[in-house]
Coordinates of C-alpha atoms in Angstrom, one line a residue:
M1 CA 163.3 202.4 173.3
T2 CA 162.5 199.4 175.6
K3 CA 158.8 199.7 174.8
L4 CA 159.5 199.7 171.1
K5 CA 161.5 196.4 171.4
I6 CA 158.8 194.8 173.4
S7 CA 156.2 195.8 170.8
K8 CA 158.3 194.3 168.0
T9 CA 158.6 191.1 170.0
I10 CA 154.9 190.9 170.6
A11 CA 154.2 191.6 167.0
G12 CA 156.6 188.9 166.0
K13 CA 155.0 186.3 168.3
T14 CA 151.6 187.3 167.0
A15 CA 152.7 186.7 163.4
V16 CA 154.1 183.3 164.2
K17 CA 150.9 182.3 166.1
A18 CA 148.8 183.5 163.2
F19 CA 150.8 181.5 160.7
L20 CA 150.7 178.3 162.9
A21 CA 146.9 178.7 163.2
V22 CA 146.5 178.8 159.4
A23 CA 149.1 176.1 158.9
L24 CA 147.4 173.7 161.3
L25 CA 144.1 174.2 159.5
A26 CA 145.9 173.4 156.2
G27 CA 147.5 170.2 157.6
P28 CA 151.0 169.1 158.7
A29 CA 152.4 169.4 155.2
A30 CA 152.0 173.2 155.4
V31 CA 154.2 173.3 158.5
L32 CA 156.8 171.1 157.0
A33 CA 157.0 173.2 153.8
G34 CA 159.4 175.7 155.2
D35 CA 160.9 177.5 158.3
V36 CA 158.6 179.6 160.4
S37 CA 159.8 183.0 161.5
A38 CA 158.3 186.3 162.5
A39 CA 159.1 187.6 159.1
G40 CA 157.1 184.8 157.4
V41 CA 157.7 181.4 155.8
K42 CA 160.6 180.3 153.6
A43 CA 159.2 177.8 151.2
T44 CA 161.3 174.7 150.4
A45 CA 160.9 173.3 146.9
A46 CA 160.1 169.7 146.9
P47 CA 162.6 167.5 145.1
V48 CA 161.6 166.3 141.6
M49 CA 161.1 162.6 141.5
T50 CA 162.8 161.1 138.5
D51 CA 162.6 157.4 139.3
N52 CA 161.4 154.8 141.8
L53 CA 164.3 152.3 141.2
A54 CA 165.0 152.0 145.0
K55 CA 161.6 150.4 145.4
F56 CA 162.8 147.4 143.4
G57 CA 166.2 147.1 145.2
L58 CA 168.2 149.1 142.6
K59 CA 170.8 151.5 143.9
K60 CA 171.6 154.2 141.4
A61 CA 175.2 154.6 140.2
M62 CA 174.2 157.9 138.4
D63 CA 171.4 160.3 138.6
L64 CA 168.9 161.1 135.8
P65 CA 168.9 162.5 133.2
V66 CA 171.3 160.1 131.4
T67 CA 172.2 160.5 127.8
L68 CA 173.7 158.1 125.3
E69 CA 175.0 159.1 121.8
S70 CA 176.3 157.3 118.8
E71 CA 176.9 158.6 115.3
G72 CA 174.4 161.4 115.6
L73 CA 171.6 159.5 117.4
S74 CA 171.1 160.9 120.9
Y75 CA 168.8 159.3 123.6
T76 CA 168.2 160.9 127.0
L77 CA 166.2 159.2 129.8
H78 CA 164.7 161.9 132.0
K79 CA 162.4 159.8 134.1
I80 CA 161.5 156.2 134.7
M81 CA 158.7 154.9 136.9
I82 CA 158.0 151.2 137.4
Y83 CA 154.4 150.2 138.3
D84 CA 152.8 146.9 139.2
F85 CA 150.8 146.0 136.1
K86 CA 147.6 145.6 138.2
S87 CA 148.1 148.9 140.0
P88 CA 145.7 151.9 139.8
E89 CA 148.5 153.9 138.1
V90 CA 148.6 151.4 135.2
K91 CA 144.8 151.3 135.0
K92 CA 144.9 155.1 134.6
L93 CA 147.6 155.0 131.9
Q94 CA 145.6 152.3 130.0
K95 CA 142.5 154.5 130.1
M96 CA 144.4 157.6 128.9
Y97 CA 146.5 156.1 126.2
G98 CA 145.0 152.8 125.3
F99 CA 147.7 150.4 126.4
Q100 CA 146.8 146.7 126.1
N101 CA 147.2 143.9 128.6
S102 CA 150.0 142.2 126.7
T103 CA 152.5 142.4 123.8
G104 CA 153.7 140.0 121.2
S105 CA 156.6 139.1 123.3
I106 CA 155.2 139.3 126.9
D107 CA 151.8 137.7 127.5
S108 CA 151.5 138.3 131.2
P109 CA 153.4 141.4 132.2
K110 CA 154.3 142.0 135.9
Y111 CA 155.2 145.6 135.4
L112 CA 154.5 148.6 133.2
I113 CA 157.6 150.9 132.9
W114 CA 156.8 154.5 132.1
T115 CA 159.6 156.6 130.7
K116 CA 160.1 160.2 129.7
I117 CA 162.7 160.5 127.0
T118 CA 164.3 162.8 124.4
L119 CA 165.2 161.4 121.0
A120 CA 167.4 163.7 118.9
N121 CA 168.6 163.3 115.3
N122 CA 171.9 164.9 114.9
T123 CA 172.7 163.0 111.6
N124 CA 172.3 164.3 108.1
K125 CA 169.4 162.0 107.2
T126 CA 165.8 161.6 108.3
M127 CA 165.1 159.1 111.1
H128 CA 161.7 157.4 111.2
G129 CA 160.3 154.4 112.9
G130 CA 158.2 153.3 115.9
G131 CA 158.5 152.2 119.5
S132 CA 159.7 148.8 118.5
D133 CA 162.6 150.4 116.7
I134 CA 163.6 152.4 119.8
Q135 CA 163.5 149.2 121.8
R136 CA 165.8 147.5 119.2
L137 CA 168.2 150.4 119.0
I138 CA 168.2 151.4 122.7
P139 CA 167.2 148.4 124.9
L140 CA 166.6 148.7 128.6
T141 CA 167.9 145.8 130.7
F142 CA 167.2 144.9 134.3
K143 CA 168.4 141.3 134.4
D144 CA 170.5 139.1 132.1
G145 CA 168.4 137.2 129.6
Q146 CA 165.2 139.1 130.3
I147 CA 163.7 141.7 128.0
T148 CA 161.6 144.8 128.2
D149 CA 159.1 145.2 125.4
T150 CA 157.6 148.5 124.2
I151 CA 153.8 148.6 124.4
W152 CA 152.0 150.7 121.9
P153 CA 149.5 153.4 122.9
R154 CA 146.5 152.6 120.8
K155 CA 144.9 156.0 121.1
Y156 CA 148.1 157.7 119.9
A157 CA 149.7 155.1 117.7
S158 CA 148.8 156.8 114.4
K159 CA 150.0 160.2 115.5
T160 CA 153.6 160.9 114.4
N161 CA 155.9 162.6 117.0
S162 CA 153.2 162.6 119.7
K163 CA 154.4 164.5 122.8
E164 CA 151.8 162.6 124.9
A165 CA 152.8 159.0 124.3
L166 CA 155.4 158.2 121.6
W167 CA 155.1 155.5 119.0
T168 CA 155.6 156.6 115.4
Y169 CA 158.4 159.2 115.0
N170 CA 159.8 161.1 112.0
L171 CA 162.8 163.3 112.8
K172 CA 164.6 165.4 110.2
P173 CA 168.2 166.3 110.6
G174 CA 168.6 168.5 113.7
E175 CA 165.1 167.7 115.0
K176 CA 164.3 166.1 118.4
I177 CA 161.3 165.0 120.3
T178 CA 160.6 164.8 124.1
S179 CA 157.8 162.4 124.9
Y180 CA 156.8 159.4 126.9
L181 CA 157.4 155.7 126.0
A182 CA 156.0 152.7 127.9
Y183 CA 157.4 149.2 128.3
V184 CA 156.2 146.0 129.9
Y185 CA 158.3 143.6 131.8
A186 CA 157.9 140.2 133.5
G187 CA 161.3 139.6 135.0
E188 CA 163.3 140.4 138.1
F189 CA 165.6 143.3 139.0
D190 CA 169.4 142.9 139.3
Y191 CA 170.6 146.1 137.7
F192 CA 169.5 148.7 135.2
A193 CA 171.5 149.3 132.0
I194 CA 170.7 151.4 128.9
R195 CA 172.5 150.3 125.8
M196 CA 172.7 151.9 122.3
L197 CA 173.2 149.7 119.3
Y198 CA 173.4 152.2 116.5
G199 CA 176.0 152.3 113.7
K200 CA 179.4 150.9 114.4
N201 CA 179.4 151.9 118.1
F202 CA 178.2 150.1 121.2
V203 CA 177.4 152.4 124.1
E204 CA 176.1 151.4 127.5
K205 CA 175.6 153.0 130.8
Y206 CA 174.7 151.3 134.1
V207 CA 172.2 153.6 135.9
A208 CA 172.1 151.0 138.7
S209 CA 175.0 148.6 139.0
E210 CA 174.7 144.9 140.0

């Protein structure tokens, strides 16, 4: 019986050493991915990043996704990432989707804001429009008196209901679209509010309070 216990212990230590040898070859991230035991490794799922608001001094009052609804129009913000307009991330997005260096309202953007959204039509009529209509109906605000301006993806602008980069949309009653919409911004960051100006209702949610 004693010999059997010793054999199991030795086998267990051998398994751990074997795992650590492989993990060290793979890099520190492999070791941090889970707990090491004689039985193996328990993988820990990495948290899904839905925003980088904290980078700009904004403390969230609620987690994403956030949904606003009014008279059958539903808007859900799943993800928002803010990038310096001169960053490699923005250069990559410009190459992929054809974003320009300015808009009619903002000549010299400081930031590009990349959002993942769902727009749902729960009314009894067809909804159609473009990114500028979404901006007008559902403005994003980071500081009083300063606007965010939607920027059109030239390579996808003529495609209706694009799931890659949204601009033109046409939703029949009961239809919805999940896609990505980009904005440019040249202001500062005090808070982050989403507002819906549709029908007779005014709806707002402060994702990050002042």
